[in-house]
mmCIF file of C-alpha atoms in Angstrom:
data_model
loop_
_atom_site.group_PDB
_atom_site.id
_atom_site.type_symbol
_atom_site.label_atom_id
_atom_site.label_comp_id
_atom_site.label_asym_id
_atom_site.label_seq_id
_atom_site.Cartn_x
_atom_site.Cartn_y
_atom_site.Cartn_z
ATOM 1 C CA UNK A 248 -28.637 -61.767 -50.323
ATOM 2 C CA UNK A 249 -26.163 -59.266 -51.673
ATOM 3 C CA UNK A 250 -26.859 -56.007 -52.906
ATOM 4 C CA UNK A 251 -25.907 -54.537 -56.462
ATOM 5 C CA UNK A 252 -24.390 -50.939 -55.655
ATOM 6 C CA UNK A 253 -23.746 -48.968 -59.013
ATOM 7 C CA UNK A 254 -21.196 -45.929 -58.698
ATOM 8 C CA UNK A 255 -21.040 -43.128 -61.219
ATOM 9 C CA UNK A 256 -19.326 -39.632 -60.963
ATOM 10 C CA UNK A 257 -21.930 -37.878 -62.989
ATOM 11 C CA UNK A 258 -22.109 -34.430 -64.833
ATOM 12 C CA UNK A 259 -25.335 -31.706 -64.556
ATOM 13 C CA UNK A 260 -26.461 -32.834 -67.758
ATOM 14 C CA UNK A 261 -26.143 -36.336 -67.428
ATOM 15 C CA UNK A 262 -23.161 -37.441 -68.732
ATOM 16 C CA UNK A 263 -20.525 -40.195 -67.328
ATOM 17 C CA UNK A 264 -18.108 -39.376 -69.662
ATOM 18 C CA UNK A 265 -17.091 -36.808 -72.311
ATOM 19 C CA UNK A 266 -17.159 -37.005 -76.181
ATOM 20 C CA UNK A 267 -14.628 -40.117 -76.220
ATOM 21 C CA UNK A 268 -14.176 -42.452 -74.830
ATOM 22 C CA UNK A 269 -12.449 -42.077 -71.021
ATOM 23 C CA UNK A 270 -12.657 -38.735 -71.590
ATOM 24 C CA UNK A 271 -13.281 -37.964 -67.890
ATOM 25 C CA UNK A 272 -11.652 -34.588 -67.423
ATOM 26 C CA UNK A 273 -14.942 -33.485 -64.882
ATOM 27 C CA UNK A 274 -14.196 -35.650 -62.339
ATOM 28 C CA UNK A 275 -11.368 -33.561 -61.250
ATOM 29 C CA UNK A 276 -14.145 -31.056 -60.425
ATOM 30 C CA UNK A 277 -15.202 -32.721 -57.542
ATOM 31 C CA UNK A 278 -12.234 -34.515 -56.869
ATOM 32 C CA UNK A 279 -10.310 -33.851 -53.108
ATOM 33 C CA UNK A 280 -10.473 -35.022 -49.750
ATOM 34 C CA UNK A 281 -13.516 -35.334 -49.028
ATOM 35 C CA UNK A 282 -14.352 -37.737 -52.221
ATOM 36 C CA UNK A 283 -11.028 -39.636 -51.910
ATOM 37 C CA UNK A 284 -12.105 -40.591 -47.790
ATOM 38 C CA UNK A 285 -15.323 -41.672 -49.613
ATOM 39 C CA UNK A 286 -14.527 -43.725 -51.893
ATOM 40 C CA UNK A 287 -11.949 -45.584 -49.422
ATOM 41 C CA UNK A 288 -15.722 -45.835 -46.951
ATOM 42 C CA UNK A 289 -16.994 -47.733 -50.254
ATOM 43 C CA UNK A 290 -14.441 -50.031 -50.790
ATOM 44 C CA UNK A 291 -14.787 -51.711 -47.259
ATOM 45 C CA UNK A 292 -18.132 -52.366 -48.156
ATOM 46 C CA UNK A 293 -16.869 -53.821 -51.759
ATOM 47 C CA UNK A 294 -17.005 -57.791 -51.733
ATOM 48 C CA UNK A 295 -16.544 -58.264 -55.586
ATOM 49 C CA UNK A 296 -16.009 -55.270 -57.995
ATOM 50 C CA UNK A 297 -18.219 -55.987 -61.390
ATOM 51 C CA UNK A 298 -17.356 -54.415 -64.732
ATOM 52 C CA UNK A 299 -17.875 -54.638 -68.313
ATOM 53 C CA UNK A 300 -15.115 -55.403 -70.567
ATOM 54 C CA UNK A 301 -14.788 -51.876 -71.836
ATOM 55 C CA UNK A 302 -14.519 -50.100 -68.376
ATOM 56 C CA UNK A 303 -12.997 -53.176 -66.899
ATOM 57 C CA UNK A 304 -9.845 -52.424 -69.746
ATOM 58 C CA UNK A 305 -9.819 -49.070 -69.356
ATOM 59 C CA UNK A 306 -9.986 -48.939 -65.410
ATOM 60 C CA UNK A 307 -6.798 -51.894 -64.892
ATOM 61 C CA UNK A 308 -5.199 -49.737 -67.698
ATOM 62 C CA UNK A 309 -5.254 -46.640 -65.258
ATOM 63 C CA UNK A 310 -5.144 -48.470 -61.983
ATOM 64 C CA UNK A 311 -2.323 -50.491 -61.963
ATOM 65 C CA UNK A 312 -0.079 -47.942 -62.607
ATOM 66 C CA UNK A 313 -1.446 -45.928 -59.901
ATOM 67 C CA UNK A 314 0.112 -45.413 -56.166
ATOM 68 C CA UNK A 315 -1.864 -44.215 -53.305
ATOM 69 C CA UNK A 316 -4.746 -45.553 -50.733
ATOM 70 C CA UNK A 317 -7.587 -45.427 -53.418
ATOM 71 C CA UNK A 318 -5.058 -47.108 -55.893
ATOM 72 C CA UNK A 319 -4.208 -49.663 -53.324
ATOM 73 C CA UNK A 320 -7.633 -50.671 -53.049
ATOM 74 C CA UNK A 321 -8.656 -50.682 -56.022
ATOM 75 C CA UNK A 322 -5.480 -53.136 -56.709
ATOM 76 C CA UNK A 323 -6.656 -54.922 -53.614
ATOM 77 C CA UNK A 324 -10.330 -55.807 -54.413
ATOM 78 C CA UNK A 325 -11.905 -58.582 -55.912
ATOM 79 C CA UNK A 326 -12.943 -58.424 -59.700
ATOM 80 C CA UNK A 327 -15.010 -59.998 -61.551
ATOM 81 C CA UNK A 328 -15.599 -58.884 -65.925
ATOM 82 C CA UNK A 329 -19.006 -59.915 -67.577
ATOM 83 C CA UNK A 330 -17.425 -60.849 -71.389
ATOM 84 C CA UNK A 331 -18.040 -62.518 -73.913
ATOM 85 C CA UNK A 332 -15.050 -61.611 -75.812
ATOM 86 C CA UNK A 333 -11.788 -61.595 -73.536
ATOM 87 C CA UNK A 334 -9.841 -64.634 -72.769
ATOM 88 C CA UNK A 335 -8.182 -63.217 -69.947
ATOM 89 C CA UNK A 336 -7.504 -60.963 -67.120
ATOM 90 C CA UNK A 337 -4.607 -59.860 -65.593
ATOM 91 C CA UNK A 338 -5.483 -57.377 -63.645
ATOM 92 C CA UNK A 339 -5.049 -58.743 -59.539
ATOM 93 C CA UNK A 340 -7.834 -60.680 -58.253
ATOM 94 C CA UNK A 341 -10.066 -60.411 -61.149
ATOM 95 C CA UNK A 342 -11.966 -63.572 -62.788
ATOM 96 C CA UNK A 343 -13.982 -63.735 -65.598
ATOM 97 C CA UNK A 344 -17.596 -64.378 -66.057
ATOM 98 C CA UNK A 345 -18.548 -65.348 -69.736
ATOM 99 C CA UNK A 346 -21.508 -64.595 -70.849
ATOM 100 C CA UNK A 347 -24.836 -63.183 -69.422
ATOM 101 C CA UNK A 348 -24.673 -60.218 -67.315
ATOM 102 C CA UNK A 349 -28.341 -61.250 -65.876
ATOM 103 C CA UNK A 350 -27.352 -64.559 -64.962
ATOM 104 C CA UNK A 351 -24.016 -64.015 -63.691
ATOM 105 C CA UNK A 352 -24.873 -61.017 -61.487
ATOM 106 C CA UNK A 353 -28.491 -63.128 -60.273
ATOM 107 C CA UNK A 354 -25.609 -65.615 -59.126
ATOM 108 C CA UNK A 355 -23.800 -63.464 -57.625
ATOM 109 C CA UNK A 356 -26.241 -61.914 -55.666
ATOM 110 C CA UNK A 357 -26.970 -65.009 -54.252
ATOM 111 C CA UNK A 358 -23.410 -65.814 -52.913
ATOM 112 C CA UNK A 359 -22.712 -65.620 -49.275
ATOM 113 C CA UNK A 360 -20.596 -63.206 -47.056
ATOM 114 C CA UNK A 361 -20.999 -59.721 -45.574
ATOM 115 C CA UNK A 362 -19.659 -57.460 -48.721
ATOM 116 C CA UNK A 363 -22.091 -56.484 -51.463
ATOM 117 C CA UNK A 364 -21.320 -56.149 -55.229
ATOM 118 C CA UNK A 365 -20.562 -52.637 -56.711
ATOM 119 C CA UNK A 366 -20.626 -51.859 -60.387
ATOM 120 C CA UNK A 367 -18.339 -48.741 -61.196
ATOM 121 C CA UNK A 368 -18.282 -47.278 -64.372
ATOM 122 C CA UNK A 369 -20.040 -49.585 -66.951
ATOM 123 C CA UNK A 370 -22.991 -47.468 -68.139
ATOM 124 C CA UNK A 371 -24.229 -50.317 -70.570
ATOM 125 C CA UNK A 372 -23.789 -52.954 -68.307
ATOM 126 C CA UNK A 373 -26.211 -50.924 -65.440
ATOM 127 C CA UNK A 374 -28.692 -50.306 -68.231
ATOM 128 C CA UNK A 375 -29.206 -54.226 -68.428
ATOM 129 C CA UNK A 376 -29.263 -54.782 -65.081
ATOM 130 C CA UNK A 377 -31.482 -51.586 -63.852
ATOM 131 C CA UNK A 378 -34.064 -53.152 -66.402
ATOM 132 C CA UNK A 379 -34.316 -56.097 -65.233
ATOM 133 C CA UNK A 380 -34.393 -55.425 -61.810
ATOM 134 C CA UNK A 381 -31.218 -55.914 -60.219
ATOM 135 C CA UNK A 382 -29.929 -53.058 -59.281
ATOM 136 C CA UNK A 383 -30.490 -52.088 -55.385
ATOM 137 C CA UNK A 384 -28.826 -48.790 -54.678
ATOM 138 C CA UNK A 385 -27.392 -45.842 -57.512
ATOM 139 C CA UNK A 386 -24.511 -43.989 -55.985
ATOM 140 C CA UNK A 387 -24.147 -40.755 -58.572
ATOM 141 C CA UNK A 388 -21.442 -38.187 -57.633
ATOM 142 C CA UNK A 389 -23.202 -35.023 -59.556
ATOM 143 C CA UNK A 390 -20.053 -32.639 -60.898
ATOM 144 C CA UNK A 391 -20.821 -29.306 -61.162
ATOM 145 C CA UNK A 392 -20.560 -28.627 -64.605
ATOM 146 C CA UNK A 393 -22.437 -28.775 -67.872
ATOM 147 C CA UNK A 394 -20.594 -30.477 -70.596
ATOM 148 C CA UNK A 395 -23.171 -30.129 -73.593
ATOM 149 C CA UNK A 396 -22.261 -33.440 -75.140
ATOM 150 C CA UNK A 397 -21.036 -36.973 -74.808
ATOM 151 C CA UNK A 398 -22.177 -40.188 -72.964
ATOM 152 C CA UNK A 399 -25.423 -40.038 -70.898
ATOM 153 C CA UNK A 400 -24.947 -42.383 -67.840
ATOM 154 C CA UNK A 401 -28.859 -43.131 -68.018
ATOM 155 C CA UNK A 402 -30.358 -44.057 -71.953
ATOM 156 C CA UNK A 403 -32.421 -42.759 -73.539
ATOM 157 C CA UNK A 404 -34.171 -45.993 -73.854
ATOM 158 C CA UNK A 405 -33.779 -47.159 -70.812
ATOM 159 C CA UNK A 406 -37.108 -48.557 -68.770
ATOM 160 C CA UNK A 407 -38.563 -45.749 -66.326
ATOM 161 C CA UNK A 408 -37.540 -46.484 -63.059
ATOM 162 C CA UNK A 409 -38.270 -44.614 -59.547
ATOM 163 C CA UNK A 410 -36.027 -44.080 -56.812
ATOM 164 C CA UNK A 411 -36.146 -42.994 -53.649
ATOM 165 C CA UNK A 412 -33.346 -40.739 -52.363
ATOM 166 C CA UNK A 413 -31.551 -42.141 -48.940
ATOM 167 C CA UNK A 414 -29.068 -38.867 -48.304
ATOM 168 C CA UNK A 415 -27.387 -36.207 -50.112
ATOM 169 C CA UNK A 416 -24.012 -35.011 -49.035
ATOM 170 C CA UNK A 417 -22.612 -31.912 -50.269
ATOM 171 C CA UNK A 418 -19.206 -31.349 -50.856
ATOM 172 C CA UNK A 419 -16.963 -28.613 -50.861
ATOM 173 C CA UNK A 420 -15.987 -28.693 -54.060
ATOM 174 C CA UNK A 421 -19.196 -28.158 -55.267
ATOM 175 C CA UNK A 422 -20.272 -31.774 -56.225
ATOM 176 C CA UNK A 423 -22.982 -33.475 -54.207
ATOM 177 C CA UNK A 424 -22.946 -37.644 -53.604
ATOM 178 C CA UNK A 425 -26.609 -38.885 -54.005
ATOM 179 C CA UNK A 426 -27.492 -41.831 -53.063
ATOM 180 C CA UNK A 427 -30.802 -43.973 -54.457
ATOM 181 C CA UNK A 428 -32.945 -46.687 -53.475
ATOM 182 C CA UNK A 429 -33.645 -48.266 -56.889
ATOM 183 C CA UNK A 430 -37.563 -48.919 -57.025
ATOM 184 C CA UNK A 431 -39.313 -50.902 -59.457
ATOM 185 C CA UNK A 432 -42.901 -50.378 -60.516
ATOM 186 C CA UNK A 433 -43.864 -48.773 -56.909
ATOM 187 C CA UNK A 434 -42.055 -51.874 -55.164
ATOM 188 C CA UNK A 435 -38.322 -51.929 -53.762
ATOM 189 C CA UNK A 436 -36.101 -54.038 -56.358
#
């Protein structure tokens, strides 16, 4: 079975993004060399690349226009947008899935090959899936800095959850890449 991988760059108190929307100014604090070779590790374990519609618009926005290794793979990878508005998608290699995130991403976690599924982005989207179970590992990139306002990456009414912390590596920028074993109710999701 495939495992649902959620990636997040993630500010010291708690926020995914700024006061609008995409505003994402932090994640040039922890930004460099050391991030970049990371996130190139990720995508060769990427097999399909889940979004919502929101992040899904905002990230082919940005992407496509982009040059460079990550850009390259992110161009490269297969996507796949849980919607139940858009009638299309034209960013490379995506495809959409209409309708429910719970059912499509069950599916998909029972599809064969070697690649899992990773969720970037998308804090809405995670919040249904970490409640109902499906997410197996949270990848959080924790910036150091304190923005004071904007949108949490975890909600406030989201269902408690437990993890269990698999490695911390610090960078040199300051940021630190944590990575979680999602737990559910003192079992392993």
């Amino acid at each position: 079975m495939k495992r649902l991988v959620v990636w997040n760059v993630m500010t010291l108190d708690g926020y995914f993004e700024g006061t609008t929307p995409w505003a994402l100014d932090h994640h040039g604090t922890v930004w460099g060399d050391e991030l970049e070779a990371f996130s190139l590790q990720q995508g060769d374990e990427i097999g399909t690349l889940l979004f919502g519609r929101r992040t899904y618009e905002g990230m082919a926005s940005h992407w496509r226009n982009e040059t460079g290794a990550v850009a390259d793979m992110m161009n490269s990878l297969e996507k796949a947008v849980i919607t139940r508005t858009l009638e299309t998608a034209d960013w490379s290699n995506t495809r959409l899935l209409k309708g429910e995130a719970v059912e499509h991403v069950s599916k998909l976690k029972k599809e064969t090959g070697k690649r899992d599924i990773f969720v970037f982005g998308s804090a809405d989207l995670v919040a249904t899936l970490l409640a109902r179970g499906l997410v197996d590992e949270y990848r959080i990139c924790l910036a150091p800095i304190v923005l004071g306002a904007g949108s949490p990456l975890f909600k406030a009414d989201a269902i408690q959850k437990n993890f269990e912390l698999m490695r911390a590596d610090a960078l040199k920028s300051g940021g630190v890449i944590l990575r979680y074993k999602c737990q559910q109710k003192g079992r392993e999701v």
